[in-house]
Amino acid sequence: MSPWKNVPVRSTLTTIAPWAALLALSSLAGCDLWPADTNPFTTVQPSTDFGHAIQVIYEQVTWIVSIIMVVVFLILGYVVVRFRDDGKPGNPKQIHGNAALEFGWTLAPVFIVIMITVPTIKTIFEIGGQAPEGALEVRVTGKRWWWAFEYMESGVVTANELHLPAGKPISLLLESDTVIHSFWVPRLGGKRDLVPGRVNRMWFTIQDEVAENAEPIEYLGECAEFCGEQHARMRKRVYAHHPNDFAEWLEAMKVPTKIDDTNTAAKHGEELFSGTGGCAGCHTVVGNAAATGKTGPNLTHYADRHSIGAGAALLDGKSPEERTALLSQWLRDPDSIKHGSTKHANASRATDGMNLPDANNDGLPDLTEAEVADLVAYLMALK
Ligand code: CUA
């Protein structure tokens, strides 16, 4: 005897109801339950025209599939109830072929696919086309494991923190010097890979409004393509400024930092940085004639940064003492904050981050505590 014999309709409904509720809840995930200020990685609160174009497609497709789901469930529910085992002996009436039905279920999916394909392809061409004339061009280079940002016109270079003007078209030229990375700042829009040997492009205009002299809006980003040991700590921060504030920031970045003569620790740190500390070979600091290295992140105005090690540790919200302690640890033992950051004496990791002098090859730089303190004083004076 069939186990479904005379199963009451009500028990079927009580089985389905919790699942339907769960489904409804999960589709609500696309709504305002996850506001951007507490969920910086939300993918459904776009802040750019580029992100918005993708969002429109996403919403259209969600509506289409939701309607299909409801229709399918209604038909399924009807069939389950209408044709359930009625307990009578013998087979029910058999049916063979139905031309209208077969045409219907062939044409309907074709129509659905066209409804999804046409706007999708249209959007792909829209957002993949040429950036508008006069867009701010920034070259983004994926490194292991940090980001280099170069403002093409002004030549200003920074690392891991990208400052941009709101309301102006921005064109990113995405490159990598070693392995494939992926640029992903969810609120700016979709991902774009950074592939060695080619330049990918992405352009957008930030539509969030920022008042003049107001705090910039911060958008968080990650690397979205597995690129090695510290892929998870290859973060970036994008700051949207009022255009006038951005212009000011860009000008300020060109102004060399002059270390105050009274700050003897920083002065000594500067000497160390440029000389025996070995920092200048890899890092550039505008205003420090010796520091022109390109291997490591550009450290111009380093003291204004919000995090260290591409977001591996936060400087934001920390007291000067805590910042000093964190930077000292970063110099003394970078591996304790971001493993694989130093290349030590291992030549095969030459493209990695720091290259601190390590004559005895113990994995720790040959700096005394006093020297570390001076270097930190120098870094904290770079603003
Ligand atoms: Cu770079 Cu993952």
Tab-separated table of C-alpha atoms and ligand atoms in Angstrom:
chain	number	residue	atom	x	y	z
A	1	MET	CA	0.000	0.000	0.000
A	2	SER	CA	1.279	3.460	-0.847
A	3	PRO	CA	2.618	5.380	2.164
A	4	TRP	CA	0.920	8.490	0.712
A	5	LYS	CA	-2.481	6.892	0.709
A	6	ASN	CA	-5.057	9.418	1.871
A	7	VAL	CA	-2.447	11.791	3.250
A	8	PRO	CA	-4.495	14.819	4.311
A	9	VAL	CA	-3.778	18.035	2.438
A	10	ARG	CA	-3.246	19.911	5.692
A	11	SER	CA	-0.225	17.854	6.748
A	12	THR	CA	1.397	18.547	3.368
A	13	LEU	CA	0.961	22.273	3.968
A	14	THR	CA	2.414	22.156	7.492
A	15	THR	CA	5.470	20.415	6.067
A	16	ILE	CA	5.950	22.999	3.335
A	17	ALA	CA	5.214	26.122	5.420
A	18	PRO	CA	8.499	26.352	7.384
A	19	TRP	CA	10.533	25.876	4.213
A	20	ALA	CA	8.516	28.500	2.389
A	21	ALA	CA	9.076	30.905	5.296
A	22	LEU	CA	12.834	30.242	5.191
A	23	LEU	CA	12.862	30.852	1.452
A	24	ALA	CA	10.951	34.110	1.837
A	25	LEU	CA	13.367	35.248	4.546
A	26	SER	CA	16.425	34.466	2.467
A	27	SER	CA	15.033	36.415	-0.479
A	28	LEU	CA	14.565	39.356	1.873
A	29	ALA	CA	18.363	39.316	2.204
A	30	GLY	CA	18.369	41.522	-0.864
A	31	CYS	CA	16.409	44.249	0.912
A	32	ASP	CA	17.327	46.907	3.447
A	33	LEU	CA	17.800	44.414	6.262
A	34	TRP	CA	21.550	44.746	5.672
A	35	PRO	CA	22.258	48.496	5.549
A	36	ALA	CA	25.600	49.567	4.143
A	37	ASP	CA	26.809	51.446	7.231
A	38	THR	CA	26.867	48.290	9.339
A	39	ASN	CA	27.587	45.914	6.430
A	40	PRO	CA	30.390	47.500	4.410
A	41	PHE	CA	30.617	44.500	2.101
A	42	THR	CA	26.974	44.554	1.089
A	43	THR	CA	26.575	43.783	-2.597
A	44	VAL	CA	23.069	45.230	-2.863
A	45	GLN	CA	23.707	48.883	-1.950
A	46	PRO	CA	25.649	50.196	-4.945
A	47	SER	CA	27.200	53.653	-4.743
A	48	THR	CA	28.206	54.054	-8.389
A	49	ASP	CA	26.489	54.152	-11.781
A	50	PHE	CA	28.440	50.976	-12.604
A	51	GLY	CA	27.186	49.176	-9.489
A	52	HIS	CA	23.685	50.478	-10.096
A	53	ALA	CA	23.577	49.083	-13.650
A	54	ILE	CA	24.475	45.642	-12.279
A	55	GLN	CA	21.939	46.020	-9.480
A	56	VAL	CA	19.136	46.725	-11.987
A	57	ILE	CA	19.888	43.454	-13.822
A	58	TYR	CA	20.113	41.607	-10.528
A	59	GLU	CA	16.701	42.910	-9.454
A	60	GLN	CA	15.108	42.123	-12.826
A	61	VAL	CA	16.407	38.570	-12.762
A	62	THR	CA	15.320	38.153	-9.134
A	63	TRP	CA	11.773	39.247	-10.048
A	64	ILE	CA	11.632	36.958	-13.077
A	65	VAL	CA	12.822	33.903	-11.165
A	66	SER	CA	10.530	34.732	-8.228
A	67	ILE	CA	7.491	34.804	-10.511
A	68	ILE	CA	8.617	31.543	-12.136
A	69	MET	CA	9.089	30.000	-8.695
A	70	VAL	CA	5.586	30.993	-7.572
A	71	VAL	CA	4.011	29.671	-10.785
A	72	VAL	CA	5.946	26.379	-10.570
A	73	PHE	CA	5.039	25.907	-6.901
A	74	LEU	CA	1.353	26.635	-7.564
A	75	ILE	CA	1.236	24.097	-10.407
A	76	LEU	CA	3.219	21.609	-8.345
A	77	GLY	CA	0.914	22.095	-5.353
A	78	TYR	CA	-2.148	21.631	-7.524
A	79	VAL	CA	-0.743	18.440	-9.095
A	80	VAL	CA	0.327	16.997	-5.743
A	81	VAL	CA	-3.103	17.525	-4.228
A	82	ARG	CA	-5.263	16.842	-7.273
A	83	PHE	CA	-3.495	13.638	-8.317
A	84	ARG	CA	-2.592	12.169	-4.932
A	85	ASP	CA	-3.252	8.496	-4.299
A	86	ASP	CA	-6.979	8.172	-3.758
A	87	GLY	CA	-6.706	4.559	-2.576
A	88	LYS	CA	-8.725	3.133	-5.454
A	89	PRO	CA	-7.244	-0.012	-7.016
A	90	GLY	CA	-5.649	0.026	-10.478
A	91	ASN	CA	-3.788	2.694	-12.465
A	92	PRO	CA	-5.258	6.148	-13.062
A	93	LYS	CA	-6.111	7.243	-16.600
A	94	GLN	CA	-2.908	7.301	-18.743
A	95	ILE	CA	-2.082	10.290	-20.973
A	96	HIS	CA	0.210	10.307	-24.037
A	97	GLY	CA	1.608	13.484	-25.637
A	98	ASN	CA	0.155	16.965	-25.710
A	99	ALA	CA	1.390	19.194	-28.531
A	100	ALA	CA	0.202	22.448	-26.930
A	101	LEU	CA	1.932	21.652	-23.611
A	102	GLU	CA	5.182	20.635	-25.300
A	103	PHE	CA	5.296	23.803	-27.406
A	104	GLY	CA	4.508	25.785	-24.301
A	105	TRP	CA	7.274	24.420	-22.141
A	106	THR	CA	9.796	24.805	-24.948
A	107	LEU	CA	8.872	28.358	-25.900
A	108	ALA	CA	8.426	29.677	-22.352
A	109	PRO	CA	12.064	29.015	-21.306
A	110	VAL	CA	13.318	30.481	-24.602
A	111	PHE	CA	11.303	33.610	-23.888
A	112	ILE	CA	12.624	33.742	-20.296
A	113	VAL	CA	16.252	33.361	-21.423
A	114	ILE	CA	15.774	36.188	-23.962
A	115	MET	CA	14.291	38.394	-21.225
A	116	ILE	CA	17.393	37.829	-19.103
A	117	THR	CA	19.980	37.872	-21.917
A	118	VAL	CA	19.037	41.090	-23.712
A	119	PRO	CA	19.361	43.513	-20.765
A	120	THR	CA	22.427	41.628	-19.469
A	121	ILE	CA	24.348	41.924	-22.747
A	122	LYS	CA	23.246	45.552	-23.106
A	123	THR	CA	24.635	46.320	-19.639
A	124	ILE	CA	27.868	44.414	-20.273
A	125	PHE	CA	28.528	46.645	-23.301
A	126	GLU	CA	27.483	49.768	-21.428
A	127	ILE	CA	29.839	49.258	-18.505
A	128	GLY	CA	32.604	47.726	-20.628
A	129	GLY	CA	32.830	50.628	-23.085
A	130	GLN	CA	35.195	53.567	-23.145
A	131	ALA	CA	35.421	55.734	-20.049
A	132	PRO	CA	34.065	59.236	-20.633
A	133	GLU	CA	36.441	61.951	-21.784
A	134	GLY	CA	38.275	63.583	-18.893
A	135	ALA	CA	37.878	60.680	-16.463
A	136	LEU	CA	40.412	60.537	-13.639
A	137	GLU	CA	42.786	57.718	-14.571
A	138	VAL	CA	44.304	55.587	-11.840
A	139	ARG	CA	46.617	52.682	-12.491
A	140	VAL	CA	45.910	49.884	-10.007
A	141	THR	CA	48.645	47.278	-9.664
A	142	GLY	CA	48.070	44.090	-7.734
A	143	LYS	CA	51.116	43.110	-5.695
A	144	ARG	CA	51.723	40.247	-3.338
A	145	TRP	CA	49.807	41.183	-1.169
A	146	TRP	CA	48.933	44.807	-1.419
A	147	TRP	CA	47.670	47.412	-3.883
A	148	ALA	CA	49.584	50.188	-5.632
A	149	PHE	CA	47.561	53.170	-6.874
A	150	GLU	CA	49.095	55.615	-9.321
A	151	TYR	CA	47.248	58.750	-10.407
A	152	MET	CA	48.314	58.866	-14.040
A	153	GLU	CA	48.088	62.594	-14.677
A	154	SER	CA	49.693	63.886	-11.490
A	155	GLY	CA	52.078	60.970	-10.923
A	156	VAL	CA	50.985	60.716	-7.280
A	157	VAL	CA	51.399	57.171	-5.964
A	158	THR	CA	49.886	55.632	-2.875
A	159	ALA	CA	49.187	52.175	-1.516
A	160	ASN	CA	46.168	50.266	-0.256
A	161	GLU	CA	44.052	53.401	0.212
A	162	LEU	CA	42.478	54.885	-2.873
A	163	HIS	CA	41.189	58.446	-2.616
A	164	LEU	CA	38.658	59.492	-5.238
A	165	PRO	CA	36.391	62.435	-6.013
A	166	ALA	CA	32.647	61.777	-5.788
A	167	GLY	CA	30.545	62.724	-8.792
A	168	LYS	CA	33.419	62.538	-11.311
A	169	PRO	CA	34.075	59.729	-13.775
A	170	ILE	CA	36.948	57.515	-12.683
A	171	SER	CA	38.807	55.126	-14.931
A	172	LEU	CA	40.842	52.326	-13.376
A	173	LEU	CA	43.592	50.563	-15.339
A	174	LEU	CA	44.055	47.218	-13.630
A	175	GLU	CA	47.352	45.366	-13.832
A	176	SER	CA	49.338	42.820	-11.886
A	177	ASP	CA	53.070	42.267	-11.684
A	178	THR	CA	53.011	38.598	-10.660
A	179	VAL	CA	49.848	36.564	-10.207
A	180	ILE	CA	46.159	37.140	-10.887
A	181	HIS	CA	44.298	39.278	-8.345
A	182	SER	CA	40.811	40.687	-8.477
A	183	PHE	CA	39.754	44.230	-7.629
A	184	TRP	CA	36.564	44.095	-5.615
A	185	VAL	CA	34.981	46.908	-3.679
A	186	PRO	CA	31.392	45.644	-3.433
A	187	ARG	CA	29.765	49.065	-3.132
A	188	LEU	CA	31.576	50.366	-6.204
A	189	GLY	CA	30.370	47.489	-8.369
A	190	GLY	CA	31.467	44.152	-9.730
A	191	LYS	CA	34.862	42.500	-9.720
A	192	ARG	CA	37.594	42.973	-12.272
A	193	ASP	CA	40.619	40.718	-12.492
A	194	LEU	CA	44.180	42.018	-12.574
A	195	VAL	CA	46.069	39.779	-14.972
A	196	PRO	CA	49.844	39.914	-15.509
A	197	GLY	CA	50.694	41.116	-18.991
A	198	ARG	CA	47.429	42.872	-19.775
A	199	VAL	CA	45.462	45.938	-18.736
A	200	ASN	CA	41.840	45.501	-17.714
A	201	ARG	CA	39.636	48.506	-17.344
A	202	MET	CA	36.792	49.536	-15.125
A	203	TRP	CA	35.158	52.915	-14.929
A	204	PHE	CA	32.461	54.420	-12.752
A	205	THR	CA	31.189	57.570	-11.111
A	206	ILE	CA	30.563	57.576	-7.377
A	207	GLN	CA	26.992	58.758	-6.890
A	208	ASP	CA	26.988	59.097	-3.103
A	209	GLU	CA	27.034	62.732	-2.122
A	210	VAL	CA	29.865	64.061	0.008
A	211	ALA	CA	29.667	67.625	1.330
A	212	GLU	CA	32.696	69.875	1.099
A	213	ASN	CA	35.006	69.538	4.117
A	214	ALA	CA	32.970	66.559	5.314
A	215	GLU	CA	34.601	63.267	6.260
A	216	PRO	CA	35.095	61.143	3.144
A	217	ILE	CA	32.892	58.087	2.677
A	218	GLU	CA	34.807	54.865	3.195
A	219	TYR	CA	34.223	51.775	1.057
A	220	LEU	CA	35.965	48.544	1.951
A	221	GLY	CA	37.388	46.140	-0.588
A	222	GLU	CA	39.184	42.829	-0.797
A	223	CYS	CA	41.187	40.863	-3.295
A	224	ALA	CA	38.668	38.457	-4.819
A	225	GLU	CA	40.954	36.038	-6.617
A	226	PHE	CA	43.083	33.589	-4.665
A	227	CYS	CA	46.640	34.845	-5.060
A	228	GLY	CA	48.651	33.121	-2.369
A	229	GLU	CA	49.326	33.004	1.325
A	230	GLN	CA	48.006	36.441	2.289
A	231	HIS	CA	45.171	36.688	-0.209
A	232	ALA	CA	42.769	37.193	2.705
A	233	ARG	CA	44.820	40.145	3.973
A	234	MET	CA	44.979	41.969	0.665
A	235	ARG	CA	42.441	44.606	1.556
A	236	LYS	CA	41.871	48.087	0.331
A	237	ARG	CA	39.990	51.170	1.411
A	238	VAL	CA	38.429	53.617	-0.991
A	239	TYR	CA	37.677	57.152	0.185
A	240	ALA	CA	35.187	59.296	-1.691
A	241	HIS	CA	35.800	63.013	-1.171
A	242	HIS	CA	34.049	66.139	-2.320
A	243	PRO	CA	35.871	67.037	-5.582
A	244	ASN	CA	37.463	70.130	-4.002
A	245	ASP	CA	38.696	68.117	-1.023
A	246	PHE	CA	40.050	65.476	-3.375
A	247	ALA	CA	41.965	68.123	-5.363
A	248	GLU	CA	43.376	69.362	-2.069
A	249	TRP	CA	44.394	65.844	-1.041
A	250	LEU	CA	46.097	65.279	-4.401
A	251	GLU	CA	48.036	68.543	-4.116
A	252	ALA	CA	49.032	67.718	-0.541
A	253	MET	CA	50.401	64.344	-1.689
A	254	LYS	CA	52.899	66.167	-3.917
A	255	VAL	CA	54.216	68.228	-1.020
A	256	PRO	CA	57.276	66.603	0.553
A	257	THR	CA	57.191	66.079	4.299
A	258	LYS	CA	59.856	68.093	6.052
A	259	ILE	CA	60.868	66.414	9.260
A	260	ASP	CA	60.975	68.967	12.054
A	261	ASP	CA	64.522	69.531	13.353
A	262	THR	CA	63.276	69.340	16.939
A	263	ASN	CA	62.000	65.798	16.382
A	264	THR	CA	65.363	64.122	16.860
A	265	ALA	CA	63.990	60.569	16.907
A	266	ALA	CA	62.263	61.117	13.552
A	267	LYS	CA	65.395	62.789	12.171
A	268	HIS	CA	67.475	59.801	13.159
A	269	GLY	CA	64.772	57.499	11.796
A	270	GLU	CA	64.937	59.335	8.474
A	271	GLU	CA	68.698	58.761	8.267
A	272	LEU	CA	68.225	55.110	9.104
A	273	PHE	CA	65.396	54.790	6.573
A	274	SER	CA	67.548	56.316	3.834
A	275	GLY	CA	70.721	54.491	4.790
A	276	THR	CA	71.634	51.424	6.785
A	277	GLY	CA	68.034	50.513	7.650
A	278	GLY	CA	67.717	49.425	4.035
A	279	CYS	CA	64.164	50.788	3.663
A	280	ALA	CA	64.841	53.279	0.880
A	281	GLY	CA	65.769	50.552	-1.593
A	282	CYS	CA	62.172	49.342	-1.683
A	283	HIS	CA	60.041	52.302	-0.597
A	284	THR	CA	59.442	55.705	-2.103
A	285	VAL	CA	58.792	58.720	0.115
A	286	VAL	CA	58.189	62.040	-1.632
A	287	GLY	CA	60.735	64.467	-0.213
A	288	ASN	CA	63.267	61.801	0.745
A	289	ALA	CA	65.813	61.877	-2.094
A	290	ALA	CA	67.226	58.449	-1.213
A	291	ALA	CA	63.854	56.727	-0.938
A	292	THR	CA	62.854	55.907	-4.508
A	293	GLY	CA	62.399	52.118	-4.310
A	294	LYS	CA	59.477	50.631	-6.183
A	295	THR	CA	59.331	47.095	-4.770
A	296	GLY	CA	57.453	48.004	-1.621
A	297	PRO	CA	54.485	50.294	-1.061
A	298	ASN	CA	54.972	54.022	-1.533
A	299	LEU	CA	55.055	55.474	1.990
A	300	THR	CA	54.443	59.154	1.202
A	301	HIS	CA	52.287	60.649	3.981
A	302	TYR	CA	52.271	57.261	5.662
A	303	ALA	CA	51.057	58.701	8.968
A	304	ASP	CA	47.724	59.569	7.313
A	305	ARG	CA	46.962	55.939	6.515
A	306	HIS	CA	44.143	54.091	8.226
A	307	SER	CA	45.716	50.645	8.341
A	308	ILE	CA	49.010	48.830	7.854
A	309	GLY	CA	49.894	45.789	5.782
A	310	ALA	CA	46.993	46.279	3.335
A	311	GLY	CA	44.441	46.185	6.118
A	312	ALA	CA	46.168	43.436	8.130
A	313	ALA	CA	45.997	45.721	11.203
A	314	LEU	CA	43.942	48.849	11.774
A	315	LEU	CA	45.447	52.174	12.847
A	316	ASP	CA	42.046	53.893	12.915
A	317	GLY	CA	40.683	54.496	16.372
A	318	LYS	CA	44.000	53.746	18.088
A	319	SER	CA	45.819	56.074	20.480
A	320	PRO	CA	49.297	57.374	19.505
A	321	GLU	CA	50.806	54.883	21.992
A	322	GLU	CA	48.891	51.985	20.452
A	323	ARG	CA	49.886	53.093	16.966
A	324	THR	CA	53.532	53.272	18.025
A	325	ALA	CA	53.343	49.791	19.554
A	326	LEU	CA	51.693	48.380	16.430
A	327	LEU	CA	54.176	49.973	14.020
A	328	SER	CA	57.090	48.801	16.163
A	329	GLN	CA	55.757	45.262	16.007
A	330	TRP	CA	55.293	45.647	12.244
A	331	LEU	CA	58.961	46.613	11.845
A	332	ARG	CA	60.362	44.228	14.422
A	333	ASP	CA	58.372	41.153	13.456
A	334	PRO	CA	56.112	41.716	10.432
A	335	ASP	CA	55.303	38.016	10.210
A	336	SER	CA	53.409	38.246	13.499
A	337	ILE	CA	50.941	40.619	11.810
A	338	LYS	CA	51.015	39.325	8.265
A	339	HIS	CA	52.839	36.099	7.642
A	340	GLY	CA	54.968	36.052	4.516
A	341	SER	CA	55.428	39.827	4.471
A	342	THR	CA	59.180	39.633	4.833
A	343	LYS	CA	61.248	37.857	2.280
A	344	HIS	CA	64.019	37.256	4.808
A	345	ALA	CA	66.930	35.714	2.949
A	346	ASN	CA	64.777	33.640	0.666
A	347	ALA	CA	65.253	34.863	-2.885
A	348	SER	CA	62.258	32.965	-4.197
A	349	ARG	CA	60.001	35.362	-2.344
A	350	ALA	CA	61.598	38.415	-3.843
A	351	THR	CA	58.300	39.916	-4.920
A	352	ASP	CA	56.849	39.879	-1.434
A	353	GLY	CA	56.675	42.898	0.813
A	354	MET	CA	59.346	43.959	3.237
A	355	ASN	CA	63.006	43.306	2.833
A	356	LEU	CA	64.541	44.129	6.162
A	357	PRO	CA	68.283	43.603	6.718
A	358	ASP	CA	68.748	40.173	8.268
A	359	ALA	CA	72.416	39.241	8.249
A	360	ASN	CA	72.052	36.250	10.601
A	361	ASN	CA	68.993	34.994	8.717
A	362	ASP	CA	66.910	34.472	11.844
A	363	GLY	CA	63.821	35.918	10.200
A	364	LEU	CA	64.048	39.088	12.265
A	365	PRO	CA	65.483	42.386	11.062
A	366	ASP	CA	68.814	43.511	12.449
A	367	LEU	CA	67.463	46.595	14.141
A	368	THR	CA	67.927	47.538	17.770
A	369	GLU	CA	64.875	48.558	19.778
A	370	ALA	CA	66.119	52.161	19.713
A	371	GLU	CA	66.389	52.039	15.927
A	372	VAL	CA	62.901	50.596	15.617
A	373	ALA	CA	61.614	53.451	17.816
A	374	ASP	CA	63.354	56.044	15.615
A	375	LEU	CA	61.985	54.499	12.422
A	376	VAL	CA	58.483	54.532	13.901
A	377	ALA	CA	58.934	58.191	14.903
A	378	TYR	CA	59.919	58.925	11.283
A	379	LEU	CA	56.931	57.034	9.819
A	380	MET	CA	54.563	58.777	12.224
A	381	ALA	CA	55.952	62.148	11.171
A	382	LEU	CA	55.189	61.476	7.490
A	383	LYS	CA	52.016	63.490	6.985
B	1	CUA	CU1	45.462	39.276	-4.423
B	1	CUA	CU2	44.020	37.509	-3.749
